[in-house]
Amino acid sequence: MPADAPTPAPKRARILALANQKGGVGKTTTTINLGTALAATGKRVLIVDNDPQGNASTGLGIGRTERGVGTYELLFGETTVAAAVRGTSIPKLFVVTASADLSGAELELVELERREFRLRDALSSAGADYDYILIDCPPALGLLTLNALAAADSVLVPLQCEFYALEGLSQLIRTIERVKRTFNPSLEIQGVVLTMFDRRNNLSDMVAADVRGFFGEKVYETVIPRNVRVSEAPSHGKPVLLYDLKSAGAQAYIHLAGEVLKRERNRQSVHG
Ligand SMILES: Nc1ncnc2c1ncn2[C@@H]1O[C@H](COP(=O)(O)OP(=O)(O)OP(=O)(O)O)[C@@H](O)[C@H]1O
Ligand SMILES: [Mg+2]
């Protein structure tokens, strides 16, 4: 590079929050497997386990007893991402685990200054080290999820293909709108991903059509099928891409990563 060339702007990670206050819809599964698929394309990816259940940490092979400092300490300014981050069995995929104390954080945060911005502040120092930061949220719209939404550039909403899929979504959308108005004006919805699709079940088709009617193009074309390999993988501490790359679930997450990257490229070409 010539000496007078402008220094390139430091790269800033794109931060995606995986959120839906409904439990068991595939937030953690999508965080782990989308993260793995993005890392497989060469991106540096950080997963932040922001759920006291710690399922993302377990699913990445880091059991409860092996976790040191993690998201709790990040939120309370007691550590940095650089100090808390752990490697995983996947090259370029890193994790900040949910520490045991995280279950108390929701209440303890209430007392703090800048209580919605704790995660955003903590992640600001890590922006140059990663291409993507994925935040796995708990099934609630409390302060942990608000911290994720305040830190994020965009939200990815996993929706399970079941009868009640759309129930409670208006509450999630109202929360996203409120966060946009109050503390994160540029927050957008990256997309909605249909999970646990069962093609033998007509209901899955009906729900998928309903969700597409409601969210239009926000819904990714990729649909994650219900697949037993996906549900087995976490008990081996592995993403399904590592556990059984050929499985329909692993392949679907690879496609999803392609779509997420495509949306990011389109966004860049619009916003420069
Ligand atoms: N495509 C799939 N096929 C089969 N099982 C799946 C699939 N996706 C997720 N599961 C299983 O469904 C359960 C719920 O998934 P997951 O933990 O990802 O949901 P969640 O939204 O993170 O839940 P919570 O709200 O409790 O955090 C898990 O047991 C997971 O292994
Ligand atoms: Mg989860």
mmCIF file of C-alpha atoms and ligand atoms in Angstrom:
data_model
loop_
_atom_site.group_PDB
_atom_site.id
_atom_site.type_symbol
_atom_site.label_atom_id
_atom_site.label_comp_id
_atom_site.label_asym_id
_atom_site.label_seq_id
_atom_site.Cartn_x
_atom_site.Cartn_y
_atom_site.Cartn_z
ATOM 1 C CA MET A 1 0.000 0.000 0.000
ATOM 2 C CA PRO A 2 1.497 3.442 -0.877
ATOM 3 C CA ALA A 3 2.478 5.536 2.141
ATOM 4 C CA ASP A 4 -0.129 8.200 1.437
ATOM 5 C CA ALA A 5 -3.029 5.771 0.976
ATOM 6 C CA PRO A 6 -5.831 6.426 3.441
ATOM 7 C CA THR A 7 -5.917 3.912 6.270
ATOM 8 C CA PRO A 8 -8.936 1.706 5.774
ATOM 9 C CA ALA A 9 -11.688 2.307 8.298
ATOM 10 C CA PRO A 10 -11.535 -0.313 11.045
ATOM 11 C CA LYS A 11 -13.953 -3.080 10.228
ATOM 12 C CA ARG A 12 -16.895 -3.247 12.555
ATOM 13 C CA ALA A 13 -18.643 -6.488 13.340
ATOM 14 C CA ARG A 14 -22.259 -6.785 12.351
ATOM 15 C CA ILE A 15 -24.213 -7.677 15.447
ATOM 16 C CA LEU A 16 -27.266 -9.907 15.150
ATOM 17 C CA ALA A 17 -29.599 -10.637 18.055
ATOM 18 C CA LEU A 18 -31.525 -13.909 17.815
ATOM 19 C CA ALA A 19 -34.703 -13.134 19.644
ATOM 20 C CA ASN A 20 -38.197 -14.416 20.245
ATOM 21 C CA GLN A 21 -39.713 -14.416 23.691
ATOM 22 C CA LYS A 22 -41.426 -17.681 22.938
ATOM 23 C CA GLY A 23 -39.487 -20.634 24.341
ATOM 24 C CA GLY A 24 -38.122 -23.528 22.320
ATOM 25 C CA VAL A 25 -38.513 -22.032 18.840
ATOM 26 C CA GLY A 26 -34.926 -22.624 17.718
ATOM 27 C CA LYS A 27 -33.076 -19.469 18.813
ATOM 28 C CA THR A 28 -30.105 -21.334 20.262
ATOM 29 C CA THR A 29 -29.996 -23.980 17.532
ATOM 30 C CA THR A 30 -29.990 -21.220 14.927
ATOM 31 C CA THR A 31 -27.346 -19.191 16.767
ATOM 32 C CA ILE A 32 -24.969 -22.149 16.979
ATOM 33 C CA ASN A 33 -25.493 -23.451 13.466
ATOM 34 C CA LEU A 34 -25.706 -20.151 11.655
ATOM 35 C CA GLY A 35 -22.560 -19.127 13.553
ATOM 36 C CA THR A 36 -20.799 -22.313 12.470
ATOM 37 C CA ALA A 37 -21.900 -21.936 8.860
ATOM 38 C CA LEU A 38 -20.720 -18.308 8.768
ATOM 39 C CA ALA A 39 -17.370 -19.341 10.288
ATOM 40 C CA ALA A 40 -17.087 -22.060 7.629
ATOM 41 C CA THR A 41 -17.243 -19.371 4.945
ATOM 42 C CA GLY A 42 -14.187 -17.751 6.536
ATOM 43 C CA LYS A 43 -15.908 -15.102 8.685
ATOM 44 C CA ARG A 44 -14.729 -14.574 12.230
ATOM 45 C CA VAL A 45 -17.759 -15.147 14.409
ATOM 46 C CA LEU A 46 -18.421 -14.533 18.084
ATOM 47 C CA ILE A 47 -21.414 -16.088 19.804
ATOM 48 C CA VAL A 48 -22.537 -14.345 22.970
ATOM 49 C CA ASP A 49 -24.576 -16.652 25.183
ATOM 50 C CA ASN A 50 -26.977 -14.176 26.726
ATOM 51 C CA ASP A 51 -29.362 -16.753 28.198
ATOM 52 C CA PRO A 52 -29.041 -17.985 31.801
ATOM 53 C CA GLN A 53 -29.989 -21.464 30.540
ATOM 54 C CA GLY A 54 -26.575 -21.496 28.853
ATOM 55 C CA ASN A 55 -27.710 -23.780 26.050
ATOM 56 C CA ALA A 56 -25.498 -22.151 23.423
ATOM 57 C CA SER A 57 -22.457 -22.733 25.628
ATOM 58 C CA THR A 58 -23.422 -26.372 26.252
ATOM 59 C CA GLY A 59 -24.197 -26.922 22.577
ATOM 60 C CA LEU A 60 -20.701 -25.696 21.734
ATOM 61 C CA GLY A 61 -19.198 -28.245 24.087
ATOM 62 C CA ILE A 62 -18.559 -26.032 27.115
ATOM 63 C CA GLY A 63 -20.324 -27.619 30.087
ATOM 64 C CA ARG A 64 -21.525 -25.768 33.159
ATOM 65 C CA THR A 65 -18.543 -26.626 35.302
ATOM 66 C CA GLU A 66 -16.028 -25.533 32.665
ATOM 67 C CA ARG A 67 -17.258 -21.961 32.355
ATOM 68 C CA GLY A 68 -15.281 -19.148 33.826
ATOM 69 C CA VAL A 69 -16.111 -15.502 33.359
ATOM 70 C CA GLY A 70 -18.772 -14.893 30.789
ATOM 71 C CA THR A 71 -21.705 -12.743 29.825
ATOM 72 C CA TYR A 72 -22.583 -11.809 33.408
ATOM 73 C CA GLU A 73 -19.158 -10.291 33.983
ATOM 74 C CA LEU A 74 -19.382 -8.510 30.620
ATOM 75 C CA LEU A 75 -22.696 -6.931 31.554
ATOM 76 C CA PHE A 76 -21.360 -5.788 34.886
ATOM 77 C CA GLY A 77 -18.120 -4.364 33.493
ATOM 78 C CA GLU A 78 -16.001 -6.926 35.331
ATOM 79 C CA THR A 79 -14.305 -8.282 32.216
ATOM 80 C CA THR A 80 -13.759 -7.574 28.525
ATOM 81 C CA VAL A 81 -14.687 -9.638 25.478
ATOM 82 C CA ALA A 82 -10.984 -10.207 24.813
ATOM 83 C CA ALA A 83 -10.535 -11.696 28.301
ATOM 84 C CA ALA A 84 -13.783 -13.681 28.403
ATOM 85 C CA VAL A 85 -13.778 -15.167 24.916
ATOM 86 C CA ARG A 86 -13.222 -18.908 24.395
ATOM 87 C CA GLY A 87 -12.361 -20.870 21.282
ATOM 88 C CA THR A 88 -14.571 -23.712 20.081
ATOM 89 C CA SER A 89 -13.891 -26.852 18.081
ATOM 90 C CA ILE A 90 -14.677 -24.825 14.966
ATOM 91 C CA PRO A 91 -11.933 -22.587 13.603
ATOM 92 C CA LYS A 92 -12.950 -18.902 13.568
ATOM 93 C CA LEU A 93 -15.907 -19.527 15.886
ATOM 94 C CA PHE A 94 -15.638 -18.090 19.386
ATOM 95 C CA VAL A 95 -17.982 -17.866 22.344
ATOM 96 C CA VAL A 96 -18.541 -15.845 25.464
ATOM 97 C CA THR A 97 -20.328 -18.354 27.672
ATOM 98 C CA ALA A 98 -23.243 -17.745 30.005
ATOM 99 C CA SER A 99 -21.823 -17.788 33.498
ATOM 100 C CA ALA A 100 -23.782 -19.208 36.426
ATOM 101 C CA ASP A 101 -24.537 -15.746 37.816
ATOM 102 C CA LEU A 102 -26.391 -14.714 34.684
ATOM 103 C CA SER A 103 -29.656 -15.956 36.170
ATOM 104 C CA GLY A 104 -29.491 -13.101 38.679
ATOM 105 C CA ALA A 105 -28.614 -10.469 36.104
ATOM 106 C CA GLU A 106 -32.148 -9.612 35.062
ATOM 107 C CA LEU A 107 -32.893 -8.292 38.562
ATOM 108 C CA GLU A 108 -29.482 -6.852 39.326
ATOM 109 C CA LEU A 109 -29.408 -4.868 36.088
ATOM 110 C CA VAL A 110 -32.466 -2.875 37.157
ATOM 111 C CA GLU A 111 -30.333 -0.985 39.662
ATOM 112 C CA LEU A 112 -27.558 -0.074 37.235
ATOM 113 C CA GLU A 113 -26.944 3.057 35.242
ATOM 114 C CA ARG A 114 -27.234 2.618 31.475
ATOM 115 C CA ARG A 115 -28.893 -0.674 32.260
ATOM 116 C CA GLU A 116 -30.018 -1.272 28.654
ATOM 117 C CA PHE A 117 -26.601 -0.403 27.214
ATOM 118 C CA ARG A 118 -24.336 -2.688 29.219
ATOM 119 C CA LEU A 119 -23.866 -5.238 26.445
ATOM 120 C CA ARG A 120 -23.530 -2.603 23.756
ATOM 121 C CA ASP A 121 -20.787 -0.878 25.767
ATOM 122 C CA ALA A 122 -19.015 -4.192 26.370
ATOM 123 C CA LEU A 123 -19.140 -5.238 22.707
ATOM 124 C CA SER A 124 -17.928 -1.901 21.389
ATOM 125 C CA SER A 125 -14.313 -2.887 22.078
ATOM 126 C CA ALA A 126 -14.679 -6.149 20.129
ATOM 127 C CA GLY A 127 -16.071 -4.762 16.899
ATOM 128 C CA ALA A 128 -12.800 -4.880 15.008
ATOM 129 C CA ASP A 129 -12.012 -8.475 15.969
ATOM 130 C CA TYR A 130 -15.043 -10.194 14.412
ATOM 131 C CA ASP A 131 -17.110 -10.066 11.259
ATOM 132 C CA TYR A 132 -20.280 -11.228 12.997
ATOM 133 C CA ILE A 133 -21.421 -11.263 16.590
ATOM 134 C CA LEU A 134 -24.500 -13.409 17.246
ATOM 135 C CA ILE A 135 -26.338 -12.906 20.521
ATOM 136 C CA ASP A 136 -28.496 -15.785 21.730
ATOM 137 C CA CYS A 137 -31.384 -14.349 23.766
ATOM 138 C CA PRO A 138 -33.464 -15.941 26.526
ATOM 139 C CA PRO A 139 -37.188 -16.603 25.988
ATOM 140 C CA ALA A 140 -38.309 -13.329 27.557
ATOM 141 C CA LEU A 141 -38.438 -9.635 26.727
ATOM 142 C CA GLY A 142 -36.670 -8.503 29.890
ATOM 143 C CA LEU A 143 -33.434 -6.584 30.334
ATOM 144 C CA LEU A 144 -31.198 -9.307 28.912
ATOM 145 C CA THR A 145 -33.059 -9.253 25.615
ATOM 146 C CA LEU A 146 -33.279 -5.445 25.709
ATOM 147 C CA ASN A 147 -29.496 -5.320 26.113
ATOM 148 C CA ALA A 148 -29.140 -7.548 23.055
ATOM 149 C CA LEU A 149 -31.537 -5.409 21.001
ATOM 150 C CA ALA A 150 -29.760 -2.218 22.054
ATOM 151 C CA ALA A 151 -26.406 -3.702 21.020
ATOM 152 C CA ALA A 152 -27.573 -5.183 17.720
ATOM 153 C CA ASP A 153 -27.596 -3.894 14.169
ATOM 154 C CA SER A 154 -30.394 -6.268 13.360
ATOM 155 C CA VAL A 155 -32.639 -8.965 14.740
ATOM 156 C CA LEU A 156 -33.097 -12.452 13.411
ATOM 157 C CA VAL A 157 -36.366 -13.989 14.537
ATOM 158 C CA PRO A 158 -36.683 -17.780 14.567
ATOM 159 C CA LEU A 159 -40.304 -18.936 14.298
ATOM 160 C CA GLN A 160 -41.352 -22.491 14.870
ATOM 161 C CA CYS A 161 -43.781 -23.911 12.320
ATOM 162 C CA GLU A 162 -46.587 -24.638 14.753
ATOM 163 C CA PHE A 163 -50.134 -23.498 15.226
ATOM 164 C CA TYR A 164 -49.279 -20.689 17.636
ATOM 165 C CA ALA A 165 -46.270 -19.409 15.673
ATOM 166 C CA LEU A 166 -47.595 -15.878 15.239
ATOM 167 C CA GLU A 167 -48.929 -15.583 18.746
ATOM 168 C CA GLY A 168 -46.932 -13.136 20.825
ATOM 169 C CA LEU A 169 -45.138 -11.805 17.768
ATOM 170 C CA SER A 170 -46.883 -8.455 17.944
ATOM 171 C CA GLN A 171 -45.354 -8.055 21.392
ATOM 172 C CA LEU A 172 -41.892 -8.795 19.996
ATOM 173 C CA ILE A 173 -42.406 -6.358 17.155
ATOM 174 C CA ARG A 174 -43.642 -3.667 19.550
ATOM 175 C CA THR A 175 -40.530 -4.216 21.655
ATOM 176 C CA ILE A 176 -38.262 -3.906 18.614
ATOM 177 C CA GLU A 177 -40.072 -0.695 17.604
ATOM 178 C CA ARG A 178 -39.723 0.711 21.109
ATOM 179 C CA VAL A 179 -35.996 -0.059 21.195
ATOM 180 C CA LYS A 180 -35.683 1.633 17.800
ATOM 181 C CA ARG A 181 -37.464 4.747 19.031
ATOM 182 C CA THR A 182 -35.686 4.998 22.329
ATOM 183 C CA PHE A 183 -32.154 3.741 22.126
ATOM 184 C CA ASN A 184 -31.205 2.137 18.845
ATOM 185 C CA PRO A 185 -32.677 3.994 15.851
ATOM 186 C CA SER A 186 -30.876 1.923 13.218
ATOM 187 C CA LEU A 187 -32.108 -1.441 14.493
ATOM 188 C CA GLU A 188 -33.774 -3.506 11.784
ATOM 189 C CA ILE A 189 -35.125 -7.011 11.300
ATOM 190 C CA GLN A 190 -32.561 -9.009 9.278
ATOM 191 C CA GLY A 191 -35.101 -11.721 8.719
ATOM 192 C CA VAL A 192 -37.495 -14.314 10.009
ATOM 193 C CA VAL A 193 -36.499 -17.963 9.798
ATOM 194 C CA LEU A 194 -39.020 -20.774 9.869
ATOM 195 C CA THR A 195 -37.750 -23.633 11.991
ATOM 196 C CA MET A 196 -38.732 -27.243 12.689
ATOM 197 C CA PHE A 197 -40.684 -27.458 9.474
ATOM 198 C CA ASP A 198 -42.306 -30.856 9.071
ATOM 199 C CA ARG A 199 -43.162 -31.535 5.465
ATOM 200 C CA ARG A 200 -45.402 -34.474 6.360
ATOM 201 C CA ASN A 201 -47.597 -32.128 8.318
ATOM 202 C CA ASN A 202 -50.012 -29.875 6.415
ATOM 203 C CA LEU A 203 -50.048 -27.525 9.352
ATOM 204 C CA SER A 204 -46.386 -26.641 8.724
ATOM 205 C CA ASP A 205 -47.294 -25.507 5.201
ATOM 206 C CA MET A 206 -50.214 -23.465 6.472
ATOM 207 C CA VAL A 207 -48.126 -21.786 9.140
ATOM 208 C CA ALA A 208 -45.334 -21.050 6.655
ATOM 209 C CA ALA A 209 -47.851 -19.450 4.263
ATOM 210 C CA ASP A 210 -49.323 -17.403 7.108
ATOM 211 C CA VAL A 211 -45.943 -16.149 8.251
ATOM 212 C CA ARG A 212 -44.960 -15.239 4.681
ATOM 213 C CA GLY A 213 -48.251 -13.396 4.311
ATOM 214 C CA PHE A 214 -47.480 -11.407 7.424
ATOM 215 C CA PHE A 215 -43.747 -10.712 7.025
ATOM 216 C CA GLY A 216 -43.417 -10.881 3.230
ATOM 217 C CA GLU A 217 -39.830 -10.802 2.006
ATOM 218 C CA LYS A 218 -38.435 -10.615 5.510
ATOM 219 C CA VAL A 219 -38.938 -14.381 5.687
ATOM 220 C CA TYR A 220 -35.877 -16.265 4.431
ATOM 221 C CA GLU A 221 -36.486 -18.675 1.587
ATOM 222 C CA THR A 222 -34.542 -21.288 3.524
ATOM 223 C CA VAL A 223 -36.739 -23.268 5.865
ATOM 224 C CA ILE A 224 -35.099 -25.329 8.605
ATOM 225 C CA PRO A 225 -36.638 -28.816 8.592
ATOM 226 C CA ARG A 226 -37.393 -30.768 11.730
ATOM 227 C CA ASN A 227 -34.443 -33.122 11.736
ATOM 228 C CA VAL A 228 -33.398 -35.556 14.412
ATOM 229 C CA ARG A 229 -29.688 -34.925 13.785
ATOM 230 C CA VAL A 230 -30.216 -31.267 14.718
ATOM 231 C CA SER A 231 -31.709 -32.257 18.050
ATOM 232 C CA GLU A 232 -29.022 -34.880 18.784
ATOM 233 C CA ALA A 233 -26.034 -32.645 18.063
ATOM 234 C CA PRO A 234 -26.104 -30.496 21.265
ATOM 235 C CA SER A 235 -25.814 -33.554 23.516
ATOM 236 C CA HIS A 236 -22.496 -34.231 21.762
ATOM 237 C CA GLY A 237 -21.442 -30.628 22.305
ATOM 238 C CA LYS A 238 -21.323 -30.060 18.568
ATOM 239 C CA PRO A 239 -23.083 -27.950 15.968
ATOM 240 C CA VAL A 240 -24.998 -30.167 13.536
ATOM 241 C CA LEU A 241 -22.608 -29.072 10.770
ATOM 242 C CA LEU A 242 -19.876 -30.945 12.613
ATOM 243 C CA TYR A 243 -22.037 -33.763 13.920
ATOM 244 C CA ASP A 244 -23.571 -34.675 10.559
ATOM 245 C CA LEU A 245 -22.732 -32.320 7.742
ATOM 246 C CA LYS A 246 -24.826 -34.228 5.225
ATOM 247 C CA SER A 247 -28.003 -34.067 7.303
ATOM 248 C CA ALA A 248 -30.893 -31.996 6.016
ATOM 249 C CA GLY A 249 -30.582 -29.739 9.072
ATOM 250 C CA ALA A 250 -26.910 -28.956 8.490
ATOM 251 C CA GLN A 251 -27.517 -28.273 4.814
ATOM 252 C CA ALA A 252 -30.399 -25.936 5.635
ATOM 253 C CA TYR A 253 -28.215 -23.888 7.984
ATOM 254 C CA ILE A 254 -25.570 -23.587 5.254
ATOM 255 C CA HIS A 255 -28.252 -22.196 2.935
ATOM 256 C CA LEU A 256 -29.483 -19.855 5.627
ATOM 257 C CA ALA A 257 -25.964 -18.471 6.117
ATOM 258 C CA GLY A 258 -25.824 -17.814 2.364
ATOM 259 C CA GLU A 259 -29.042 -15.820 2.560
ATOM 260 C CA VAL A 260 -27.922 -13.869 5.604
ATOM 261 C CA LEU A 261 -24.673 -12.939 3.834
ATOM 262 C CA LYS A 262 -26.579 -11.962 0.702
ATOM 263 C CA ARG A 263 -28.818 -9.630 2.698
ATOM 264 C CA GLU A 264 -25.746 -8.098 4.289
ATOM 265 C CA ARG A 265 -24.161 -7.516 0.873
ATOM 266 C CA ASN A 266 -27.361 -5.936 -0.454
ATOM 267 C CA ARG A 267 -27.568 -3.707 2.589
ATOM 268 C CA GLN A 268 -23.970 -2.596 2.090
ATOM 269 C CA SER A 269 -24.563 -1.744 -1.545
ATOM 270 C CA VAL A 270 -27.582 0.367 -0.543
ATOM 271 C CA HIS A 271 -25.965 2.068 2.442
ATOM 272 C CA GLY A 272 -22.456 2.307 0.933
HETATM 273 N N1 LIG B 1 -34.640 -28.241 13.174
HETATM 274 C C1 LIG B 1 -34.796 -28.925 14.304
HETATM 275 N N2 LIG B 1 -35.104 -30.235 14.254
HETATM 276 C C2 LIG B 1 -35.288 -30.971 15.384
HETATM 277 N N3 LIG B 1 -35.168 -30.462 16.617
HETATM 278 C C3 LIG B 1 -34.862 -29.155 16.724
HETATM 279 C C4 LIG B 1 -34.659 -28.322 15.591
HETATM 280 N N4 LIG B 1 -34.369 -27.076 16.014
HETATM 281 C C5 LIG B 1 -34.377 -27.126 17.359
HETATM 282 N N5 LIG B 1 -34.670 -28.361 17.796
HETATM 283 C C6 LIG B 1 -34.794 -28.807 19.183
HETATM 284 O O1 LIG B 1 -35.861 -28.100 19.779
HETATM 285 C C7 LIG B 1 -35.543 -27.706 21.098
HETATM 286 C C8 LIG B 1 -35.620 -26.178 21.212
HETATM 287 O O2 LIG B 1 -34.642 -25.605 20.373
HETATM 288 P P1 LIG B 1 -33.736 -24.395 20.888
HETATM 289 O O3 LIG B 1 -33.115 -24.728 22.183
HETATM 290 O O4 LIG B 1 -32.847 -24.012 19.775
HETATM 291 O O5 LIG B 1 -34.861 -23.300 21.094
HETATM 292 P P2 LIG B 1 -34.742 -21.907 21.877
HETATM 293 O O6 LIG B 1 -35.676 -20.978 21.210
HETATM 294 O O7 LIG B 1 -33.328 -21.509 21.992
HETATM 295 O O8 LIG B 1 -35.284 -22.330 23.322
HETATM 296 P P3 LIG B 1 -35.290 -21.390 24.630
HETATM 297 O O9 LIG B 1 -36.393 -20.426 24.405
HETATM 298 O O10 LIG B 1 -35.542 -22.342 25.759
HETATM 299 O O11 LIG B 1 -33.948 -20.741 24.699
HETATM 300 C C9 LIG B 1 -34.141 -28.243 21.365
HETATM 301 O O12 LIG B 1 -34.262 -29.481 22.025
HETATM 302 C C10 LIG B 1 -33.550 -28.435 19.990
HETATM 303 O O13 LIG B 1 -32.578 -29.453 19.948
HETATM 304 MG MG MG B 2 -32.246 -20.991 23.714
#
